[in-house]
Amino acid sequence: MKKAAEAIWLVARNILFIGFTLQICLGLIWMAGNFTKLQDFAPVTSGVYPVLTRLAGRFFPLVYLMQAGAALYAGCRLLRKLQAGARVCLWGSLALMTLPMAMQCHLALLPYSFVGSLELLELSFFWEADEEKDSAGLRPFAAILACYGAQCLLWPVYAIPGAILPLISLLRKLPGMFRSREGLRRGLVSAVCFLAVAAAGFGFGCSGSGGEGGIPQWRWMLAKRVCWPTLWVDWSRILEEGILTEDVLWRSSYYPYSMEESLKPALEKAMSPEDGEALVEKMTEYAWKIHSPMIIKQIGWDVLGYGVTPLILPLQLAGDAYDSCSGRNYEIMRNEMPVATKYYVRVACGWFAVSLLLMLAGGAALWIAGFVRARDVLRRGVPVLMVLFAAGMTVLYFTMQGAGIMDYKYTFWINQLWILGSIKIMIGNVKGMKIF
């Protein structure tokens, strides 16, 4: 049984190596063909990222080089903390970087590439803190906070979901804080620093949002998530005649983002904050009462779209799943190299599904062969569960921001976690190294 399990693991490992190498080759070909091309995304106006693009001017490939370099370094550092060798770190980091959703961000003038790379760096410091004997030590946590602060500056929207991993890291330090006076002091310093960075990031994200004294933002979040897909159908049963013009309602239902851009200002202008909030609440309740099965299905598609994009993207492009921004992203991606992009995305998405099955088969084989012990899994599995919890909360946050706006660029780093799992299975028995 043990020899058979080892043989299964070896086969899974070799196939994983071949598959990810093919993905790397296709990704580097696409990168070479698009390195001097500018993808047709709307320019970013928030955060400090526009400053970087203005400094680069016409030399936007320099920004691409910086983003690709940051992604390569972040992947290498994380894999090194996962006990991978030097060659595996470089190869594995290229596998992470050439995931099509990630590669598109690395070669675009958008902040998501740096944000995703900073998230991988956070994970590496998170693992470093787990290995540290002094659980009240400040160095890894300070590095996590620095990454989080940089994310807030680059993309203020990330202030809330980006705070999850630093908060988990802080809570993990609690047992070590109360063992000594020095530990308590360090813990208090860590807590104060986290609150300061989180408050600054949240304030930076809210600056210029407007709407003071109007309808609460959380009401709009629910309305965008629940009401938008059927707003044009339901409006006559919800709104009194004369409150809003048909033009406003049509523009609000035409595009997901238009609901807040058109409907919200019109309501705040026509009604008092109290009446406007009551009307939005009525809209939300009515839509949920009538369309709840459809809304739940849409939420499920968004969760899958953010969490396992390569499995859902082919369905979205074929029109077999709930609509999102994925089609627009793909059209932009294939603008310069349509044939290469087609096969790159198709092969990478199909390979992603195969790699998940091989990861499970390889992990089971390592378990049966005795290279993985239950005691080690329980000990080392805790930080893995915490990382998965942070990823799940991030997916939930973006899912609840509205219907029809699922954009895989926001969470491509979460899809990279699945690749990390496959790579960890591959190195599980190299030089006697165990998976956990």
CSV table of C-alpha atoms in Angstrom, one decimal:
chain,number,residue,atom,x,y,z
A,1,MET,CA,0.0,0.0,0.0
A,2,LYS,CA,2.8,2.4,0.9
A,3,LYS,CA,4.7,1.8,-2.3
A,4,ALA,CA,1.5,2.2,-4.4
A,5,ALA,CA,0.8,5.5,-2.6
A,6,GLU,CA,4.3,6.7,-3.3
A,7,ALA,CA,3.9,5.8,-6.9
A,8,ILE,CA,0.6,7.8,-7.1
A,9,TRP,CA,2.3,10.8,-5.5
A,10,LEU,CA,5.2,10.6,-8.0
A,11,VAL,CA,2.9,10.5,-11.0
A,12,ALA,CA,0.8,13.4,-9.6
A,13,ARG,CA,4.0,15.4,-9.0
A,14,ASN,CA,5.3,14.8,-12.5
A,15,ILE,CA,2.0,15.8,-14.1
A,16,LEU,CA,1.8,18.9,-11.9
A,17,PHE,CA,5.3,19.9,-13.0
A,18,ILE,CA,4.5,19.4,-16.7
A,19,GLY,CA,1.2,21.2,-16.5
A,20,PHE,CA,2.5,24.3,-14.6
A,21,THR,CA,5.5,24.4,-16.9
A,22,LEU,CA,3.2,24.6,-19.9
A,23,GLN,CA,1.2,27.4,-18.2
A,24,ILE,CA,4.5,29.2,-17.5
A,25,CYS,CA,5.5,29.0,-21.2
A,26,LEU,CA,2.2,30.2,-22.5
A,27,GLY,CA,2.1,33.0,-19.9
A,28,LEU,CA,5.6,34.2,-20.8
A,29,ILE,CA,4.7,34.2,-24.5
A,30,TRP,CA,1.6,36.3,-23.8
A,31,MET,CA,3.7,38.6,-21.6
A,32,ALA,CA,6.3,39.1,-24.3
A,33,GLY,CA,3.6,40.0,-26.9
A,34,ASN,CA,1.9,42.5,-24.6
A,35,PHE,CA,4.8,44.1,-22.7
A,36,THR,CA,4.7,47.2,-24.9
A,37,LYS,CA,0.9,47.3,-25.2
A,38,LEU,CA,-1.5,49.3,-23.1
A,39,GLN,CA,-4.7,47.5,-22.1
A,40,ASP,CA,-7.8,49.5,-22.5
A,41,PHE,CA,-8.9,49.8,-18.8
A,42,ALA,CA,-10.3,53.0,-17.4
A,43,PRO,CA,-7.6,55.1,-15.6
A,44,VAL,CA,-7.5,54.7,-11.9
A,45,THR,CA,-8.3,58.0,-10.0
A,46,SER,CA,-8.1,56.9,-6.3
A,47,GLY,CA,-5.1,56.2,-4.1
A,48,VAL,CA,-1.5,56.9,-4.9
A,49,TYR,CA,-1.3,54.6,-7.9
A,50,PRO,CA,-2.1,57.4,-10.4
A,51,VAL,CA,1.0,59.2,-9.1
A,52,LEU,CA,3.1,56.3,-10.2
A,53,THR,CA,1.6,56.2,-13.6
A,54,ARG,CA,2.1,59.9,-14.1
A,55,LEU,CA,5.8,59.6,-13.1
A,56,ALA,CA,6.2,56.8,-15.6
A,57,GLY,CA,4.6,58.8,-18.3
A,58,ARG,CA,4.9,57.1,-21.7
A,59,PHE,CA,7.3,54.5,-20.3
A,60,PHE,CA,4.5,52.4,-18.9
A,61,PRO,CA,6.5,49.2,-19.6
A,62,LEU,CA,8.6,50.3,-16.6
A,63,VAL,CA,5.5,50.0,-14.4
A,64,TYR,CA,4.9,46.5,-15.9
A,65,LEU,CA,8.5,45.6,-15.0
A,66,MET,CA,8.0,46.8,-11.4
A,67,GLN,CA,4.8,44.9,-11.0
A,68,ALA,CA,6.1,41.7,-12.5
A,69,GLY,CA,9.3,42.0,-10.4
A,70,ALA,CA,7.2,42.5,-7.2
A,71,ALA,CA,5.0,39.5,-8.1
A,72,LEU,CA,8.1,37.3,-8.7
A,73,TYR,CA,9.7,38.4,-5.4
A,74,ALA,CA,6.5,37.9,-3.4
A,75,GLY,CA,6.0,34.4,-4.7
A,76,CYS,CA,9.6,33.4,-4.1
A,77,ARG,CA,9.5,34.7,-0.5
A,78,LEU,CA,6.3,32.9,0.3
A,79,LEU,CA,7.4,29.6,-1.2
A,80,ARG,CA,10.7,29.9,0.7
A,81,LYS,CA,8.7,30.2,3.9
A,82,LEU,CA,6.8,27.1,2.8
A,83,GLN,CA,10.2,25.3,2.8
A,84,ALA,CA,10.7,25.1,-1.0
A,85,GLY,CA,14.2,25.0,-2.5
A,86,ALA,CA,15.7,27.9,-4.5
A,87,ARG,CA,14.8,26.4,-7.9
A,88,VAL,CA,11.3,25.4,-6.8
A,89,CYS,CA,10.8,29.0,-5.5
A,90,LEU,CA,11.6,30.5,-8.9
A,91,TRP,CA,9.6,28.0,-10.8
A,92,GLY,CA,6.7,28.2,-8.4
A,93,SER,CA,6.6,31.9,-8.4
A,94,LEU,CA,6.4,31.9,-12.2
A,95,ALA,CA,3.5,29.5,-11.9
A,96,LEU,CA,1.7,31.9,-9.6
A,97,MET,CA,2.6,34.9,-11.8
A,98,THR,CA,1.4,33.3,-15.1
A,99,LEU,CA,-2.1,32.5,-13.8
A,100,PRO,CA,-4.0,34.4,-16.6
A,101,MET,CA,-6.0,36.5,-14.1
A,102,ALA,CA,-2.8,37.5,-12.4
A,103,MET,CA,-0.8,38.1,-15.6
A,104,GLN,CA,-3.4,40.4,-16.9
A,105,CYS,CA,-3.1,42.6,-13.8
A,106,HIS,CA,0.7,42.6,-13.9
A,107,LEU,CA,0.6,44.0,-17.4
A,108,ALA,CA,-2.0,46.7,-16.8
A,109,LEU,CA,-1.9,50.2,-15.3
A,110,LEU,CA,-4.1,49.1,-12.4
A,111,PRO,CA,-3.2,48.8,-8.6
A,112,TYR,CA,-4.4,45.2,-8.3
A,113,SER,CA,-1.0,43.7,-9.2
A,114,PHE,CA,0.8,45.4,-6.4
A,115,VAL,CA,-2.1,44.7,-4.0
A,116,GLY,CA,-2.0,41.0,-4.8
A,117,SER,CA,1.8,40.9,-4.5
A,118,LEU,CA,1.6,42.6,-1.1
A,119,GLU,CA,-1.0,40.0,0.0
A,120,LEU,CA,1.4,37.2,-0.9
A,121,LEU,CA,4.1,39.1,1.1
A,122,GLU,CA,1.7,39.3,4.0
A,123,LEU,CA,1.2,35.6,3.9
A,124,SER,CA,4.9,35.0,4.0
A,125,PHE,CA,5.3,37.2,7.1
A,126,PHE,CA,2.2,35.4,8.6
A,127,TRP,CA,4.0,32.1,8.2
A,128,GLU,CA,7.2,33.6,9.6
A,129,ALA,CA,5.3,34.8,12.7
A,130,ASP,CA,3.9,31.3,13.1
A,131,GLU,CA,7.5,29.9,13.1
A,132,GLU,CA,8.8,32.5,15.5
A,133,LYS,CA,9.4,31.1,19.0
A,134,ASP,CA,8.5,34.5,20.6
A,135,SER,CA,4.8,34.8,19.8
A,136,ALA,CA,4.8,38.4,21.0
A,137,GLY,CA,7.6,39.4,18.6
A,138,LEU,CA,6.9,42.6,16.6
A,139,ARG,CA,9.0,42.2,13.4
A,140,PRO,CA,6.7,40.0,11.3
A,141,PHE,CA,3.6,41.8,12.5
A,142,ALA,CA,5.1,45.1,11.7
A,143,ALA,CA,5.9,43.9,8.2
A,144,ILE,CA,2.3,42.7,7.8
A,145,LEU,CA,1.0,46.1,8.9
A,146,ALA,CA,3.4,47.8,6.4
A,147,CYS,CA,2.0,45.7,3.6
A,148,TYR,CA,-1.5,46.5,4.7
A,149,GLY,CA,-0.8,50.2,4.8
A,150,ALA,CA,0.7,50.1,1.3
A,151,GLN,CA,-2.4,48.3,0.1
A,152,CYS,CA,-4.7,51.0,1.5
A,153,LEU,CA,-2.6,53.7,-0.2
A,154,LEU,CA,-2.6,51.9,-3.6
A,155,TRP,CA,-6.3,50.9,-3.6
A,156,PRO,CA,-8.3,52.5,-0.8
A,157,VAL,CA,-11.2,50.1,-1.4
A,158,TYR,CA,-9.0,47.4,0.1
A,159,ALA,CA,-8.9,49.0,3.5
A,160,ILE,CA,-11.7,46.7,4.9
A,161,PRO,CA,-11.0,43.3,3.3
A,162,GLY,CA,-7.2,43.9,3.7
A,163,ALA,CA,-7.6,44.3,7.4
A,164,ILE,CA,-8.7,40.7,8.0
A,165,LEU,CA,-5.3,39.0,7.8
A,166,PRO,CA,-3.5,41.6,10.1
A,167,LEU,CA,-6.4,41.3,12.6
A,168,ILE,CA,-6.0,37.5,12.6
A,169,SER,CA,-2.3,37.9,13.0
A,170,LEU,CA,-2.8,40.2,16.0
A,171,LEU,CA,-5.3,37.8,17.6
A,172,ARG,CA,-2.9,35.0,17.3
A,173,LYS,CA,-0.4,37.0,19.3
A,174,LEU,CA,-2.8,37.2,22.3
A,175,PRO,CA,-1.6,34.1,24.1
A,176,GLY,CA,2.0,35.3,24.1
A,177,MET,CA,1.0,38.8,25.3
A,178,PHE,CA,0.0,37.9,28.8
A,179,ARG,CA,3.0,35.7,29.6
A,180,SER,CA,5.2,38.6,30.6
A,181,ARG,CA,5.1,42.3,31.1
A,182,GLU,CA,7.3,42.8,28.1
A,183,GLY,CA,4.9,40.6,26.0
A,184,LEU,CA,2.0,42.7,27.2
A,185,ARG,CA,3.8,45.9,26.2
A,186,ARG,CA,4.6,44.6,22.8
A,187,GLY,CA,1.0,43.4,22.4
A,188,LEU,CA,-0.4,46.8,23.2
A,189,VAL,CA,2.0,48.5,20.8
A,190,SER,CA,0.9,46.0,18.1
A,191,ALA,CA,-2.8,46.7,18.8
A,192,VAL,CA,-2.3,50.5,18.7
A,193,CYS,CA,-0.4,50.3,15.5
A,194,PHE,CA,-3.0,48.1,13.9
A,195,LEU,CA,-5.9,50.4,14.9
A,196,ALA,CA,-3.9,53.4,13.6
A,197,VAL,CA,-3.2,51.9,10.2
A,198,ALA,CA,-6.7,50.5,9.8
A,199,ALA,CA,-8.3,53.9,10.8
A,200,ALA,CA,-6.0,55.7,8.4
A,201,GLY,CA,-6.7,53.3,5.6
A,202,PHE,CA,-10.5,53.4,6.2
A,203,GLY,CA,-10.4,57.2,6.4
A,204,PHE,CA,-8.4,57.4,3.2
A,205,GLY,CA,-10.9,55.1,1.5
A,206,CYS,CA,-13.9,57.2,2.6
A,207,SER,CA,-12.4,60.6,1.7
A,208,GLY,CA,-14.2,62.2,-1.1
A,209,SER,CA,-17.0,59.6,-1.1
A,210,GLY,CA,-19.6,62.3,-0.4
A,211,GLY,CA,-23.2,61.6,0.6
A,212,GLU,CA,-22.9,63.0,4.1
A,213,GLY,CA,-26.2,63.2,5.8
A,214,GLY,CA,-27.8,61.1,3.0
A,215,ILE,CA,-28.8,57.4,2.8
A,216,PRO,CA,-26.4,55.1,4.7
A,217,GLN,CA,-23.8,53.3,2.6
A,218,TRP,CA,-24.7,49.9,4.0
A,219,ARG,CA,-28.2,50.4,2.8
A,220,TRP,CA,-26.9,51.0,-0.7
A,221,MET,CA,-24.7,48.0,-0.5
A,222,LEU,CA,-27.7,45.7,0.2
A,223,ALA,CA,-29.7,47.5,-2.5
A,224,LYS,CA,-27.0,47.1,-5.1
A,225,ARG,CA,-26.7,43.4,-4.2
A,226,VAL,CA,-30.4,42.6,-4.1
A,227,CYS,CA,-32.3,45.2,-6.2
A,228,TRP,CA,-30.2,46.0,-9.3
A,229,PRO,CA,-30.9,43.0,-11.6
A,230,THR,CA,-34.7,43.5,-11.4
A,231,LEU,CA,-34.9,47.2,-10.7
A,232,TRP,CA,-36.5,48.1,-14.1
A,233,VAL,CA,-39.1,45.4,-13.6
A,234,ASP,CA,-40.0,46.2,-10.0
A,235,TRP,CA,-39.8,50.0,-9.9
A,236,SER,CA,-43.5,50.6,-10.7
A,237,ARG,CA,-44.5,48.5,-7.7
A,238,ILE,CA,-42.0,50.2,-5.4
A,239,LEU,CA,-41.7,53.9,-6.3
A,240,GLU,CA,-44.5,56.4,-6.3
A,241,GLU,CA,-45.2,58.0,-9.6
A,242,GLY,CA,-43.4,61.3,-10.0
A,243,ILE,CA,-40.5,60.7,-7.5
A,244,LEU,CA,-38.1,59.7,-10.3
A,245,THR,CA,-38.2,60.0,-14.0
A,246,GLU,CA,-38.1,57.0,-16.3
A,247,ASP,CA,-34.7,58.2,-17.6
A,248,VAL,CA,-33.1,58.0,-14.2
A,249,LEU,CA,-34.6,54.5,-13.6
A,250,TRP,CA,-33.5,53.2,-17.0
A,251,ARG,CA,-29.9,54.5,-16.5
A,252,SER,CA,-29.9,53.0,-13.0
A,253,SER,CA,-30.8,49.6,-14.3
A,254,TYR,CA,-28.7,49.7,-17.4
A,255,TYR,CA,-25.3,49.0,-15.7
A,256,PRO,CA,-24.5,47.7,-12.2
A,257,TYR,CA,-22.5,50.8,-11.1
A,258,SER,CA,-25.2,53.2,-12.5
A,259,MET,CA,-27.5,52.4,-9.6
A,260,GLU,CA,-25.4,54.4,-7.2
A,261,GLU,CA,-24.3,56.9,-9.8
A,262,SER,CA,-27.9,57.8,-10.9
A,263,LEU,CA,-30.5,56.5,-8.5
A,264,LYS,CA,-28.8,57.5,-5.2
A,265,PRO,CA,-28.3,61.2,-6.1
A,266,ALA,CA,-31.8,61.4,-7.5
A,267,LEU,CA,-33.4,60.0,-4.4
A,268,GLU,CA,-31.3,62.1,-2.1
A,269,LYS,CA,-32.3,65.2,-4.1
A,270,ALA,CA,-36.0,64.3,-4.2
A,271,MET,CA,-36.5,63.0,-0.6
A,272,SER,CA,-35.3,63.6,2.9
A,273,PRO,CA,-32.6,61.2,4.2
A,274,GLU,CA,-35.2,59.4,6.4
A,275,ASP,CA,-37.7,58.9,3.6
A,276,GLY,CA,-35.0,57.9,1.2
A,277,GLU,CA,-33.6,55.3,3.6
A,278,ALA,CA,-37.1,53.9,4.1
A,279,LEU,CA,-37.7,53.7,0.4
A,280,VAL,CA,-34.4,51.9,-0.2
A,281,GLU,CA,-35.3,49.5,2.6
A,282,LYS,CA,-38.6,48.9,0.9
A,283,MET,CA,-36.9,48.2,-2.4
A,284,THR,CA,-34.6,45.7,-0.8
A,285,GLU,CA,-37.3,43.9,1.0
A,286,TYR,CA,-39.6,43.7,-2.0
A,287,ALA,CA,-36.8,42.4,-4.3
A,288,TRP,CA,-35.8,39.8,-1.8
A,289,LYS,CA,-39.4,38.6,-1.3
A,290,ILE,CA,-40.0,38.2,-5.0
A,291,HIS,CA,-36.6,37.2,-6.4
A,292,SER,CA,-34.8,35.6,-3.5
A,293,PRO,CA,-34.0,32.3,-5.3
A,294,MET,CA,-32.4,34.2,-8.2
A,295,ILE,CA,-30.5,36.4,-5.8
A,296,ILE,CA,-29.1,33.5,-3.9
A,297,LYS,CA,-28.1,31.8,-7.1
A,298,GLN,CA,-26.3,35.0,-8.3
A,299,ILE,CA,-24.5,35.4,-4.9
A,300,GLY,CA,-23.3,31.8,-5.3
A,301,TRP,CA,-22.0,32.4,-8.8
A,302,ASP,CA,-20.1,35.5,-7.5
A,303,VAL,CA,-18.6,33.6,-4.6
A,304,LEU,CA,-17.3,30.9,-7.0
A,305,GLY,CA,-16.2,33.5,-9.5
A,306,TYR,CA,-14.0,35.3,-6.9
A,307,GLY,CA,-12.8,32.1,-5.2
A,308,VAL,CA,-12.1,29.7,-8.1
A,309,THR,CA,-12.1,32.0,-11.2
A,310,PRO,CA,-10.5,29.6,-13.6
A,311,LEU,CA,-13.3,27.1,-13.1
A,312,ILE,CA,-16.1,29.7,-13.6
A,313,LEU,CA,-14.5,31.9,-16.3
A,314,PRO,CA,-15.1,29.4,-19.2
A,315,LEU,CA,-18.8,29.2,-18.1
A,316,GLN,CA,-19.1,33.0,-18.0
A,317,LEU,CA,-17.5,33.4,-21.4
A,318,ALA,CA,-19.9,30.8,-22.8
A,319,GLY,CA,-22.9,32.5,-21.3
A,320,ASP,CA,-23.7,29.6,-19.0
A,321,ALA,CA,-23.2,31.5,-15.7
A,322,TYR,CA,-24.3,34.7,-14.1
A,323,ASP,CA,-23.0,37.7,-16.0
A,324,SER,CA,-20.1,39.8,-14.6
A,325,CYS,CA,-17.1,41.9,-15.7
A,326,SER,CA,-15.2,38.8,-16.8
A,327,GLY,CA,-16.3,39.1,-20.4
A,328,ARG,CA,-15.0,42.7,-20.6
A,329,ASN,CA,-11.7,41.7,-19.0
A,330,TYR,CA,-11.3,38.9,-21.5
A,331,GLU,CA,-12.0,41.1,-24.5
A,332,ILE,CA,-9.4,43.6,-23.3
A,333,MET,CA,-6.9,40.8,-22.7
A,334,ARG,CA,-7.3,39.3,-26.2
A,335,ASN,CA,-7.1,42.6,-28.0
A,336,GLU,CA,-3.5,42.4,-29.1
A,337,MET,CA,-3.0,38.6,-29.3
A,338,PRO,CA,-6.5,37.0,-29.8
A,339,VAL,CA,-5.3,33.5,-30.8
A,340,ALA,CA,-2.5,33.2,-28.2
A,341,THR,CA,-4.9,34.6,-25.5
A,342,LYS,CA,-7.6,32.1,-26.4
A,343,TYR,CA,-5.3,29.1,-26.0
A,344,TYR,CA,-3.5,30.6,-23.0
A,345,VAL,CA,-6.7,31.2,-21.1
A,346,ARG,CA,-8.4,27.9,-22.2
A,347,VAL,CA,-5.4,25.8,-21.3
A,348,ALA,CA,-4.7,27.5,-18.0
A,349,CYS,CA,-8.3,27.3,-16.9
A,350,GLY,CA,-8.6,23.6,-17.8
A,351,TRP,CA,-5.2,22.8,-16.2
A,352,PHE,CA,-6.4,24.6,-13.0
A,353,ALA,CA,-9.2,22.1,-12.7
A,354,VAL,CA,-6.9,19.1,-13.3
A,355,SER,CA,-4.3,20.5,-10.8
A,356,LEU,CA,-7.0,20.6,-8.1
A,357,LEU,CA,-7.7,16.9,-8.6
A,358,LEU,CA,-4.0,16.0,-8.7
A,359,MET,CA,-3.5,18.1,-5.5
A,360,LEU,CA,-6.1,16.0,-3.7
A,361,ALA,CA,-4.8,12.7,-5.1
A,362,GLY,CA,-1.2,13.6,-4.2
A,363,GLY,CA,-2.2,14.7,-0.7
A,364,ALA,CA,-4.1,11.5,-0.1
A,365,ALA,CA,-1.1,9.5,-1.4
A,366,LEU,CA,1.3,11.3,1.0
A,367,TRP,CA,-1.1,10.6,3.9
A,368,ILE,CA,-1.4,6.9,3.0
A,369,ALA,CA,2.4,6.6,2.5
A,370,GLY,CA,2.9,8.0,6.0
A,371,PHE,CA,4.7,11.2,5.0
A,372,VAL,CA,1.8,13.2,6.6
A,373,ARG,CA,0.8,12.6,10.2
A,374,ALA,CA,-2.4,13.7,11.8
A,375,ARG,CA,-0.5,15.4,14.7
A,376,ASP,CA,1.5,17.6,12.2
A,377,VAL,CA,-1.6,18.4,10.2
A,378,LEU,CA,-3.4,19.6,13.3
A,379,ARG,CA,-0.5,21.7,14.4
A,380,ARG,CA,0.3,23.2,11.0
A,381,GLY,CA,-3.2,23.2,9.7
A,382,VAL,CA,-4.3,26.1,12.0
A,383,PRO,CA,-2.5,28.9,10.1
A,384,VAL,CA,-3.8,27.4,6.8
A,385,LEU,CA,-7.4,27.5,8.1
A,386,MET,CA,-6.8,31.1,9.2
A,387,VAL,CA,-5.5,32.1,5.8
A,388,LEU,CA,-8.5,30.4,4.2
A,389,PHE,CA,-10.8,32.2,6.6
A,390,ALA,CA,-9.3,35.6,5.5
A,391,ALA,CA,-9.7,34.6,1.9
A,392,GLY,CA,-13.3,33.6,2.4
A,393,MET,CA,-14.1,36.9,4.2
A,394,THR,CA,-12.5,38.8,1.3
A,395,VAL,CA,-14.6,36.9,-1.2
A,396,LEU,CA,-17.7,37.6,0.8
A,397,TYR,CA,-16.9,41.3,1.1
A,398,PHE,CA,-16.6,41.8,-2.6
A,399,THR,CA,-19.6,39.6,-3.3
A,400,MET,CA,-21.8,41.8,-1.2
A,401,GLN,CA,-20.7,45.0,-2.9
A,402,GLY,CA,-23.3,44.6,-5.6
A,403,ALA,CA,-24.8,42.4,-8.3
A,404,GLY,CA,-23.2,42.1,-11.8
A,405,ILE,CA,-19.8,43.6,-10.8
A,406,MET,CA,-17.8,40.4,-10.1
A,407,ASP,CA,-14.3,41.2,-11.2
A,408,TYR,CA,-11.6,38.6,-10.9
A,409,LYS,CA,-8.9,41.2,-10.8
A,410,TYR,CA,-9.8,42.0,-7.2
A,411,THR,CA,-9.1,38.6,-5.8
A,412,PHE,CA,-6.6,36.9,-8.2
A,413,TRP,CA,-4.3,36.2,-5.2
A,414,ILE,CA,-7.0,33.9,-3.7
A,415,ASN,CA,-6.9,31.8,-6.8
A,416,GLN,CA,-3.1,31.6,-6.5
A,417,LEU,CA,-3.6,29.9,-3.1
A,418,TRP,CA,-4.9,26.8,-4.9
A,419,ILE,CA,-1.7,26.8,-7.0
A,420,LEU,CA,0.3,27.1,-3.7
A,421,GLY,CA,-1.4,24.0,-2.4
A,422,SER,CA,-0.5,22.0,-5.6
A,423,ILE,CA,3.2,23.1,-5.3
A,424,LYS,CA,3.2,22.2,-1.6
A,425,ILE,CA,2.0,18.7,-2.6
A,426,MET,CA,4.8,18.5,-5.2
A,427,ILE,CA,7.6,19.2,-2.7
A,428,GLY,CA,6.0,17.1,0.0
A,429,ASN,CA,8.6,14.3,-0.2
A,430,VAL,CA,11.7,16.0,-1.6
A,431,LYS,CA,14.7,15.2,0.5
A,432,GLY,CA,12.5,13.7,3.2
A,433,MET,CA,10.5,16.9,3.5
A,434,LYS,CA,7.0,16.5,4.8
A,435,ILE,CA,4.0,18.4,3.5
A,436,PHE,CA,3.3,19.8,7.0
